[in-house]
CSV table of C-alpha atoms in Angstrom, one decimal:
chain,number,residue,atom,x,y,z
A,1,MET,CA,-0.2,-0.1,0.2
A,2,ALA,CA,1.3,3.0,-1.0
A,3,ARG,CA,2.4,5.7,1.8
A,4,LEU,CA,0.5,9.1,2.3
A,5,TYR,CA,2.6,11.9,0.6
A,6,GLU,CA,2.1,15.2,-0.9
A,7,LYS,CA,4.8,16.8,-3.4
A,8,THR,CA,3.0,20.6,-2.5
A,9,VAL,CA,1.7,21.1,1.1
A,10,PRO,CA,-0.9,23.4,1.4
A,11,VAL,CA,0.5,26.5,3.2
A,12,PRO,CA,-1.3,27.9,5.0
A,13,PRO,CA,-3.5,25.5,5.4
A,14,GLU,CA,-6.7,27.7,6.6
A,15,GLU,CA,-6.8,29.1,3.1
A,16,PHE,CA,-7.3,25.5,1.6
A,17,VAL,CA,-10.4,23.0,1.3
A,18,ARG,CA,-9.9,19.6,0.6
A,19,VAL,CA,-12.4,18.5,-2.4
A,20,GLU,CA,-13.4,14.8,-3.5
A,21,TRP,CA,-11.6,14.6,-7.2
A,22,GLU,CA,-14.7,12.7,-9.0
A,23,SER,CA,-17.3,15.5,-7.8
A,24,LEU,CA,-14.6,18.3,-8.9
A,25,ARG,CA,-14.0,15.9,-12.2
A,26,SER,CA,-17.6,15.9,-13.0
A,27,TYR,CA,-18.3,19.5,-12.4
A,28,VAL,CA,-15.5,20.9,-14.5
A,29,ALA,CA,-16.7,18.6,-17.4
A,30,ASP,CA,-20.8,19.8,-17.0
A,31,VAL,CA,-19.3,23.6,-16.7
A,32,LEU,CA,-17.6,22.9,-20.3
A,33,LYS,CA,-20.5,21.5,-21.5
A,34,ALA,CA,-22.7,24.4,-20.7
A,35,TYR,CA,-20.2,26.2,-23.0
A,36,ASN,CA,-21.1,23.9,-26.2
A,37,VAL,CA,-18.1,21.4,-25.7
A,38,PRO,CA,-19.5,18.1,-26.5
A,39,GLU,CA,-19.5,15.3,-23.6
A,40,GLU,CA,-16.5,13.2,-24.5
A,41,HIS,CA,-14.5,16.2,-25.2
A,42,SER,CA,-15.4,17.9,-21.5
A,43,LYS,CA,-15.0,15.1,-20.1
A,44,ILE,CA,-11.1,14.5,-21.4
A,45,VAL,CA,-10.5,18.5,-20.6
A,46,ALA,CA,-11.6,17.9,-17.2
A,47,ASP,CA,-9.5,14.5,-16.6
A,48,VAL,CA,-6.5,16.3,-17.9
A,49,LEU,CA,-7.2,19.3,-15.4
A,50,VAL,CA,-8.0,17.4,-12.2
A,51,SER,CA,-5.2,14.8,-12.9
A,52,ALA,CA,-2.9,18.1,-13.0
A,53,ASP,CA,-4.2,18.7,-9.4
A,54,LEU,CA,-4.2,14.9,-8.4
A,55,MET,CA,-0.3,15.0,-9.4
A,56,GLY,CA,0.3,18.2,-7.2
A,57,ILE,CA,0.7,20.1,-10.4
A,58,GLU,CA,-1.7,23.1,-9.4
A,59,SER,CA,-0.6,25.4,-12.1
A,60,HIS,CA,-1.9,23.6,-14.6
A,61,GLY,CA,-5.2,22.0,-12.9
A,62,VAL,CA,-8.5,23.5,-12.4
A,63,GLN,CA,-7.6,27.2,-11.7
A,64,ARG,CA,-6.8,27.1,-15.7
A,65,LEU,CA,-10.7,26.2,-16.1
A,66,ARG,CA,-11.4,30.1,-16.7
A,67,ARG,CA,-8.5,30.3,-19.5
A,68,TYR,CA,-10.6,27.9,-21.6
A,69,THR,CA,-13.9,29.2,-20.9
A,70,VAL,CA,-12.8,32.7,-21.8
A,71,GLY,CA,-11.1,31.6,-25.1
A,72,ILE,CA,-14.2,29.8,-26.1
A,73,GLN,CA,-16.6,33.0,-25.5
A,74,VAL,CA,-14.2,35.0,-27.5
A,75,GLY,CA,-14.1,33.0,-30.2
A,76,SER,CA,-10.4,32.0,-30.1
A,77,VAL,CA,-11.1,28.4,-29.0
A,78,ASN,CA,-13.6,25.8,-30.8
A,79,PRO,CA,-15.6,24.1,-28.5
A,80,LYS,CA,-16.6,21.7,-30.7
A,81,THR,CA,-13.1,20.1,-31.6
A,82,SER,CA,-12.5,18.3,-35.0
A,83,ILE,CA,-8.8,17.4,-36.1
A,84,SER,CA,-8.0,16.9,-39.5
A,85,ILE,CA,-5.0,15.0,-41.1
A,86,VAL,CA,-3.1,17.2,-43.4
A,87,LYS,CA,-0.9,14.6,-44.5
A,88,GLU,CA,0.5,10.8,-43.5
A,89,SER,CA,2.3,8.1,-44.0
A,90,PRO,CA,2.4,4.5,-42.5
A,91,SER,CA,4.4,5.9,-39.7
A,92,THR,CA,3.8,9.6,-39.3
A,93,ALA,CA,0.7,12.2,-39.3
A,94,TRP,CA,0.2,15.8,-39.8
A,95,ILE,CA,-2.4,17.1,-38.0
A,96,ASP,CA,-4.7,20.5,-37.6
A,97,GLY,CA,-6.4,20.8,-35.0
A,98,GLY,CA,-9.0,23.1,-36.1
A,99,SER,CA,-8.5,25.7,-33.2
A,100,GLY,CA,-10.0,23.1,-31.1
A,101,LEU,CA,-9.1,22.8,-26.9
A,102,GLY,CA,-5.9,21.4,-26.9
A,103,HIS,CA,-6.5,18.5,-24.6
A,104,VAL,CA,-9.1,17.2,-26.9
A,105,VAL,CA,-6.0,17.6,-30.2
A,106,ALA,CA,-3.6,16.1,-27.9
A,107,TYR,CA,-5.6,13.2,-26.7
A,108,ASN,CA,-6.7,12.0,-30.3
A,109,ALA,CA,-3.0,13.0,-31.7
A,110,MET,CA,-1.2,10.6,-29.3
A,111,GLU,CA,-3.9,7.7,-30.0
A,112,ILE,CA,-2.8,8.2,-33.8
A,113,ALA,CA,0.6,7.9,-32.7
A,114,ILE,CA,-0.2,5.0,-30.6
A,115,LYS,CA,-1.8,2.8,-33.1
A,116,LYS,CA,0.4,3.8,-36.3
A,117,ALA,CA,3.6,2.8,-34.0
A,118,MET,CA,1.4,-0.6,-33.0
A,119,ASP,CA,2.3,-1.5,-37.1
A,120,THR,CA,5.9,0.4,-37.6
A,121,GLY,CA,7.4,0.7,-34.4
A,122,VAL,CA,8.1,4.3,-34.1
A,123,SER,CA,5.7,7.2,-35.4
A,124,VAL,CA,5.6,10.6,-35.4
A,125,VAL,CA,2.6,13.1,-34.9
A,126,GLY,CA,3.0,17.1,-36.0
A,127,ILE,CA,0.1,19.1,-34.8
A,128,ARG,CA,-0.9,22.7,-36.0
A,129,ASN,CA,-3.5,25.1,-35.0
A,130,SER,CA,-3.9,23.7,-31.7
A,131,HIS,CA,-4.3,25.6,-28.0
A,132,HIS,CA,-2.6,25.1,-24.6
A,133,PHE,CA,-3.1,21.4,-23.8
A,134,GLY,CA,-2.6,21.0,-20.2
A,135,ILE,CA,0.3,18.9,-18.8
A,136,ALA,CA,2.4,17.0,-21.3
A,137,GLY,CA,3.0,14.1,-19.1
A,138,TYR,CA,-1.0,13.3,-19.5
A,139,TYR,CA,-0.3,12.3,-22.9
A,140,ALA,CA,3.0,10.3,-22.5
A,141,LEU,CA,1.3,8.2,-20.0
A,142,GLN,CA,-1.2,7.5,-22.6
A,143,ALA,CA,1.5,5.7,-24.8
A,144,VAL,CA,2.9,4.3,-21.5
A,145,LYS,CA,-0.9,2.8,-21.0
A,146,SER,CA,0.1,0.8,-23.9
A,147,ASN,CA,3.4,-0.8,-22.9
A,148,MET,CA,5.3,2.2,-25.0
A,149,ILE,CA,7.8,5.1,-24.4
A,150,GLY,CA,6.2,8.5,-25.0
A,151,LEU,CA,7.5,11.8,-25.9
A,152,VAL,CA,5.6,14.9,-26.1
A,153,MET,CA,6.3,18.7,-26.2
A,154,THR,CA,4.5,21.5,-26.8
A,155,ASN,CA,5.2,25.3,-27.7
A,156,SER,CA,3.2,28.2,-25.8
A,157,GLU,CA,2.7,32.0,-26.1
A,158,ALA,CA,6.1,34.0,-25.0
A,159,LEU,CA,6.6,34.4,-21.8
A,160,VAL,CA,10.5,33.5,-21.0
A,161,ALA,CA,13.3,35.8,-21.8
A,162,TYR,CA,15.5,34.1,-23.6
A,163,THR,CA,19.1,34.0,-22.6
A,164,HIS,CA,20.6,37.8,-22.7
A,165,THR,CA,17.8,39.4,-23.7
A,166,VAL,CA,14.6,40.9,-21.8
A,167,GLY,CA,10.9,41.0,-22.4
A,168,ARG,CA,8.8,37.6,-23.4
A,169,ASN,CA,10.5,35.8,-26.4
A,170,VAL,CA,10.0,32.3,-26.3
A,171,GLY,CA,7.4,30.2,-24.5
A,172,THR,CA,7.8,27.5,-21.7
A,173,ASN,CA,8.0,24.9,-24.3
A,174,PRO,CA,7.6,21.7,-21.9
A,175,ILE,CA,9.0,18.5,-22.8
A,176,ALA,CA,7.5,15.1,-20.9
A,177,PHE,CA,9.1,11.5,-21.5
A,178,GLY,CA,7.0,8.3,-20.5
A,179,PHE,CA,8.3,5.0,-19.6
A,180,PRO,CA,6.5,1.8,-18.6
A,181,THR,CA,7.7,-0.3,-15.7
A,182,ARG,CA,6.7,-3.7,-14.3
A,183,ASN,CA,6.1,-2.0,-11.1
A,184,PRO,CA,4.6,1.4,-10.4
A,185,PRO,CA,4.9,4.2,-10.9
A,186,PRO,CA,5.8,4.6,-14.4
A,187,ILE,CA,8.7,6.6,-14.9
A,188,LEU,CA,7.4,9.8,-16.1
A,189,PHE,CA,9.7,13.1,-16.7
A,190,ASP,CA,7.5,16.4,-17.2
A,191,ALA,CA,9.2,19.9,-17.3
A,192,ALA,CA,9.1,23.0,-18.8
A,193,THR,CA,12.2,24.5,-20.3
A,194,SER,CA,12.2,27.1,-18.0
A,195,VAL,CA,12.5,27.8,-14.2
A,196,ILE,CA,8.8,27.5,-13.7
A,197,PRO,CA,5.5,27.7,-15.9
A,198,ILE,CA,3.6,30.6,-15.7
A,199,GLY,CA,0.9,29.1,-14.4
A,200,LYS,CA,2.9,28.8,-11.2
A,201,VAL,CA,2.7,32.5,-11.2
A,202,GLU,CA,-0.8,32.9,-11.4
A,203,VAL,CA,-1.0,30.6,-8.7
A,204,TYR,CA,0.8,32.4,-6.3
A,205,ALA,CA,-1.1,35.6,-7.3
A,206,LYS,CA,-4.2,33.9,-6.6
A,207,GLU,CA,-2.9,32.6,-3.4
A,208,GLY,CA,-1.4,36.1,-2.3
A,209,LYS,CA,2.1,34.6,-2.0
A,210,LYS,CA,5.5,36.2,-2.8
A,211,MET,CA,7.8,34.2,-5.5
A,212,PRO,CA,11.7,33.3,-5.3
A,213,LEU,CA,13.6,35.8,-6.4
A,214,GLY,CA,15.2,34.2,-9.4
A,215,TRP,CA,11.9,33.1,-11.2
A,216,ALA,CA,11.1,36.1,-13.3
A,217,ILE,CA,12.2,39.5,-14.3
A,218,SER,CA,10.8,42.8,-15.2
A,219,PRO,CA,10.3,44.1,-18.5
A,220,GLU,CA,13.9,46.3,-17.7
A,221,GLY,CA,15.6,43.0,-16.4
A,222,ARG,CA,15.2,43.7,-12.8
A,223,LEU,CA,14.6,40.4,-10.4
A,224,LEU,CA,11.0,40.0,-9.4
A,225,ASP,CA,9.2,38.5,-6.8
A,226,ASP,CA,5.7,40.0,-6.9
A,227,PRO,CA,4.0,37.1,-8.8
A,228,LYS,CA,1.2,39.8,-9.4
A,229,GLU,CA,3.6,42.8,-10.9
A,230,VAL,CA,5.1,39.9,-13.2
A,231,LEU,CA,1.5,39.4,-14.8
A,232,ALA,CA,0.7,42.9,-14.6
A,233,ARG,CA,3.6,44.4,-16.5
A,234,LYS,CA,4.5,41.3,-18.5
A,235,GLY,CA,7.8,40.0,-16.7
A,236,ALA,CA,9.0,37.1,-18.3
A,237,VAL,CA,9.7,34.0,-16.6
A,238,LEU,CA,13.5,32.9,-16.7
A,239,PRO,CA,14.7,29.9,-18.4
A,240,LEU,CA,15.9,26.4,-17.0
A,241,GLY,CA,19.5,27.5,-15.5
A,242,GLY,CA,18.3,31.1,-14.8
A,243,PHE,CA,19.5,34.3,-15.4
A,244,GLY,CA,22.7,34.2,-17.6
A,245,GLU,CA,25.1,31.2,-18.8
A,246,GLU,CA,26.6,30.8,-15.3
A,247,PHE,CA,24.1,28.1,-14.0
A,248,GLY,CA,23.1,26.9,-17.7
A,249,GLY,CA,20.3,29.5,-18.4
A,250,HIS,CA,21.7,29.1,-21.8
A,251,LYS,CA,21.1,25.3,-21.7
A,252,GLY,CA,17.4,26.1,-21.1
A,253,ALA,CA,16.9,28.6,-23.7
A,254,GLY,CA,18.2,26.1,-26.0
A,255,LEU,CA,16.0,23.6,-25.3
A,256,ALA,CA,13.0,26.1,-25.6
A,257,LEU,CA,14.5,26.6,-29.4
A,258,VAL,CA,14.2,23.0,-30.0
A,259,VAL,CA,11.0,22.5,-29.3
A,260,ASP,CA,9.8,25.6,-31.1
A,261,LEU,CA,11.3,24.3,-34.2
A,262,LEU,CA,9.8,20.9,-33.6
A,263,CYS,CA,6.4,22.1,-32.6
A,264,GLY,CA,6.3,25.4,-34.2
A,265,VAL,CA,8.3,25.4,-37.5
A,266,LEU,CA,8.4,21.6,-38.6
A,267,THR,CA,4.2,21.7,-38.0
A,268,GLY,CA,3.5,25.1,-39.3
A,269,ALA,CA,2.3,26.3,-36.2
A,270,ASN,CA,2.9,29.4,-34.8
A,271,TYR,CA,6.1,30.1,-32.9
A,272,GLY,CA,7.9,33.0,-30.3
A,273,ARG,CA,6.1,35.8,-29.7
A,274,ASN,CA,3.5,34.7,-32.6
A,275,VAL,CA,2.0,32.0,-30.6
A,276,LYS,CA,-1.2,33.7,-29.2
A,277,HIS,CA,-3.0,33.3,-25.9
A,278,THR,CA,-5.8,31.2,-25.7
A,279,THR,CA,-7.7,34.1,-24.5
A,280,ASP,CA,-6.9,36.3,-27.6
A,281,LYS,CA,-9.2,36.8,-30.1
A,282,GLU,CA,-6.6,36.0,-32.7
A,283,ARG,CA,-6.2,32.1,-32.9
A,284,ALA,CA,-3.2,30.7,-30.7
A,285,ASN,CA,-2.1,28.4,-33.5
A,286,VAL,CA,-0.1,26.6,-31.0
A,287,GLY,CA,2.0,23.6,-32.2
A,288,HIS,CA,2.8,19.9,-30.3
A,289,PHE,CA,5.2,17.0,-31.5
A,290,MET,CA,4.5,13.5,-30.3
A,291,MET,CA,6.7,10.3,-30.6
A,292,ALA,CA,5.5,6.5,-29.9
A,293,ILE,CA,8.0,4.1,-29.4
A,294,ASN,CA,7.0,0.7,-29.8
A,295,ILE,CA,9.2,-1.4,-27.1
A,296,ASP,CA,8.5,-4.7,-28.5
A,297,LYS,CA,9.3,-4.2,-31.9
A,298,LEU,CA,12.7,-2.9,-30.8
A,299,THR,CA,13.6,-5.6,-28.4
A,300,SER,CA,11.7,-7.9,-25.9
A,301,LEU,CA,9.0,-5.7,-23.7
A,302,ASP,CA,10.0,-8.0,-20.7
A,303,TYR,CA,13.7,-7.5,-21.6
A,304,PHE,CA,13.2,-3.8,-21.3
A,305,LEU,CA,11.1,-4.0,-18.3
A,306,GLN,CA,13.4,-5.7,-15.9
A,307,ARG,CA,16.2,-3.4,-17.2
A,308,VAL,CA,14.1,-0.3,-16.3
A,309,GLU,CA,13.5,-2.2,-12.4
A,310,GLU,CA,17.1,-2.5,-12.1
A,311,TYR,CA,18.3,1.2,-13.4
A,312,LYS,CA,15.5,2.0,-11.1
A,313,GLY,CA,17.1,-0.4,-8.2
A,314,TYR,CA,20.3,1.2,-9.1
A,315,VAL,CA,19.0,4.9,-8.6
A,316,LYS,CA,17.8,4.3,-5.5
A,317,SER,CA,21.1,2.4,-4.3
A,318,LEU,CA,22.9,5.8,-4.6
A,319,SER,CA,24.8,7.4,-1.6
A,320,LYS,CA,22.8,10.0,0.1
A,321,ILE,CA,24.0,13.5,0.5
A,322,SER,CA,22.4,12.7,4.5
A,323,GLU,CA,20.5,10.8,6.1
A,324,ASP,CA,17.1,12.1,5.9
A,325,ALA,CA,17.5,12.9,2.3
A,326,GLU,CA,15.2,10.9,-0.3
A,327,ILE,CA,16.1,9.6,-3.6
A,328,TRP,CA,13.3,9.9,-6.5
A,329,ILE,CA,12.7,8.4,-9.5
A,330,PRO,CA,11.2,10.9,-12.0
A,331,GLY,CA,7.1,10.9,-11.6
A,332,GLU,CA,7.3,9.2,-8.3
A,333,LYS,CA,6.3,12.0,-6.2
A,334,ALA,CA,3.4,13.0,-8.8
A,335,TRP,CA,2.4,9.0,-8.6
A,336,LEU,CA,2.1,8.9,-4.5
A,337,THR,CA,0.6,12.7,-4.4
A,338,MET,CA,-1.7,11.6,-7.0
A,339,GLU,CA,-2.5,7.9,-4.9
A,340,THR,CA,-2.8,10.2,-1.6
A,341,ARG,CA,-5.0,12.6,-2.9
A,342,LYS,CA,-7.4,10.2,-4.1
A,343,LYS,CA,-7.8,9.2,-0.3
A,344,ILE,CA,-7.7,12.3,1.5
A,345,GLY,CA,-9.0,14.8,-1.5
A,346,ILE,CA,-7.1,17.4,-3.4
A,347,PRO,CA,-6.2,20.7,-1.4
A,348,VAL,CA,-8.0,24.0,-3.5
A,349,HIS,CA,-7.0,27.4,-2.4
A,350,LYS,CA,-10.4,29.6,-1.5
A,351,ASN,CA,-9.8,32.1,-3.8
A,352,ILE,CA,-9.1,29.4,-6.5
A,353,LEU,CA,-12.3,27.3,-5.7
A,354,LYS,CA,-14.5,30.8,-5.6
A,355,GLU,CA,-13.3,31.4,-9.0
A,356,ILE,CA,-14.2,28.0,-10.7
A,357,MET,CA,-17.5,28.5,-8.6
A,358,GLU,CA,-18.3,31.8,-10.5
A,359,GLU,CA,-17.5,29.9,-14.0
A,360,GLY,CA,-20.4,28.0,-13.0
A,361,GLU,CA,-22.6,30.3,-11.9
A,362,LYS,CA,-22.4,32.0,-15.2
A,363,VAL,CA,-23.8,29.1,-17.0
A,364,GLY,CA,-26.1,27.8,-14.7
A,365,VAL,CA,-24.4,24.6,-13.4
A,366,GLU,CA,-24.6,23.9,-9.5
A,367,PHE,CA,-21.8,23.4,-7.6
A,368,LYS,CA,-21.7,19.5,-6.7
A,369,VAL,CA,-18.3,19.3,-5.6
A,370,LYS,CA,-17.8,17.3,-2.2
A,371,VAL,CA,-16.1,19.4,0.4
A,372,LEU,CA,-13.7,16.9,2.4
A,373,LYS,CA,-12.8,19.4,5.1
A,374,ASP,CA,-10.7,22.6,5.7
A,375,THR,CA,-7.1,21.9,5.6
A,376,ALA,CA,-6.5,23.6,8.8
């Protein structure tokens, strides 16, 4: 039985409430249906958002609901997502997302990638004309469920200051890798190519917290710790590695550039400052890039799973820096957090809870989320 563990602890606890995850997911789906999103699609989006909260990735959880409803209202997002294949081969597909909800576009694109990899061993799918799709790891795990390795990346609207520049010039451009394992959890690496995603700044602003210096800079290049100032003045997040080159900021910027080349340039989607936000009137034209690798076509699946367990054991046996230090495999914290929150509920800040309740009130959807308790 998995131990109770949360990678993010609600602080201060009196400002949070724990809610039951399935009723939260149903509520989010109902709100989206009221905005003319088909039922099947609303369930996909709701599952992606609530999965993020379950995994402790609150930046991409239900706090993003308003972003998508506003996008639908202004006409940027097509609520009735319909993808089309522009060009394909046995192992590749080039997809147009029709400016639909990115979650639905990405889910269906990965299903296509998995189906192709069943036959060809490796598949590549490029997507244009999509929108923000939530957590990249969700779609990598789709491949994992089929005993495949999944690679997923997406570009985003410009939010990051490229090394030695000021202003928002490139996206947070996350990359996710998923690997099946014999024993849970699967290995999942999912990270932005910036120090943090902009959603974390949004969460800090909504919760009234200060940020650590080193996350973001002002339009003039001054380090900021006020998330509201970052958002109001369009400050920029720093690339992975931070300010300048001393700690590898140029490497994070380089990774962001590679993601833009694969997701934007290759697919015909927008890139850099051309990518629009979900709530802009002009369609975002976000690009995604996915790969599915059928392990059994390359080697024996059983052999691979055995070696993965051996490798996990190798990592866990490394000498610790201190007695109380814990060695984690990528995805382990998120999995334990998910298992814990399915039992004790998802902690949602009261300001965020109020915001998602308002989204339902606007369209006559009753708030039927089961509140378990305050976290205090």
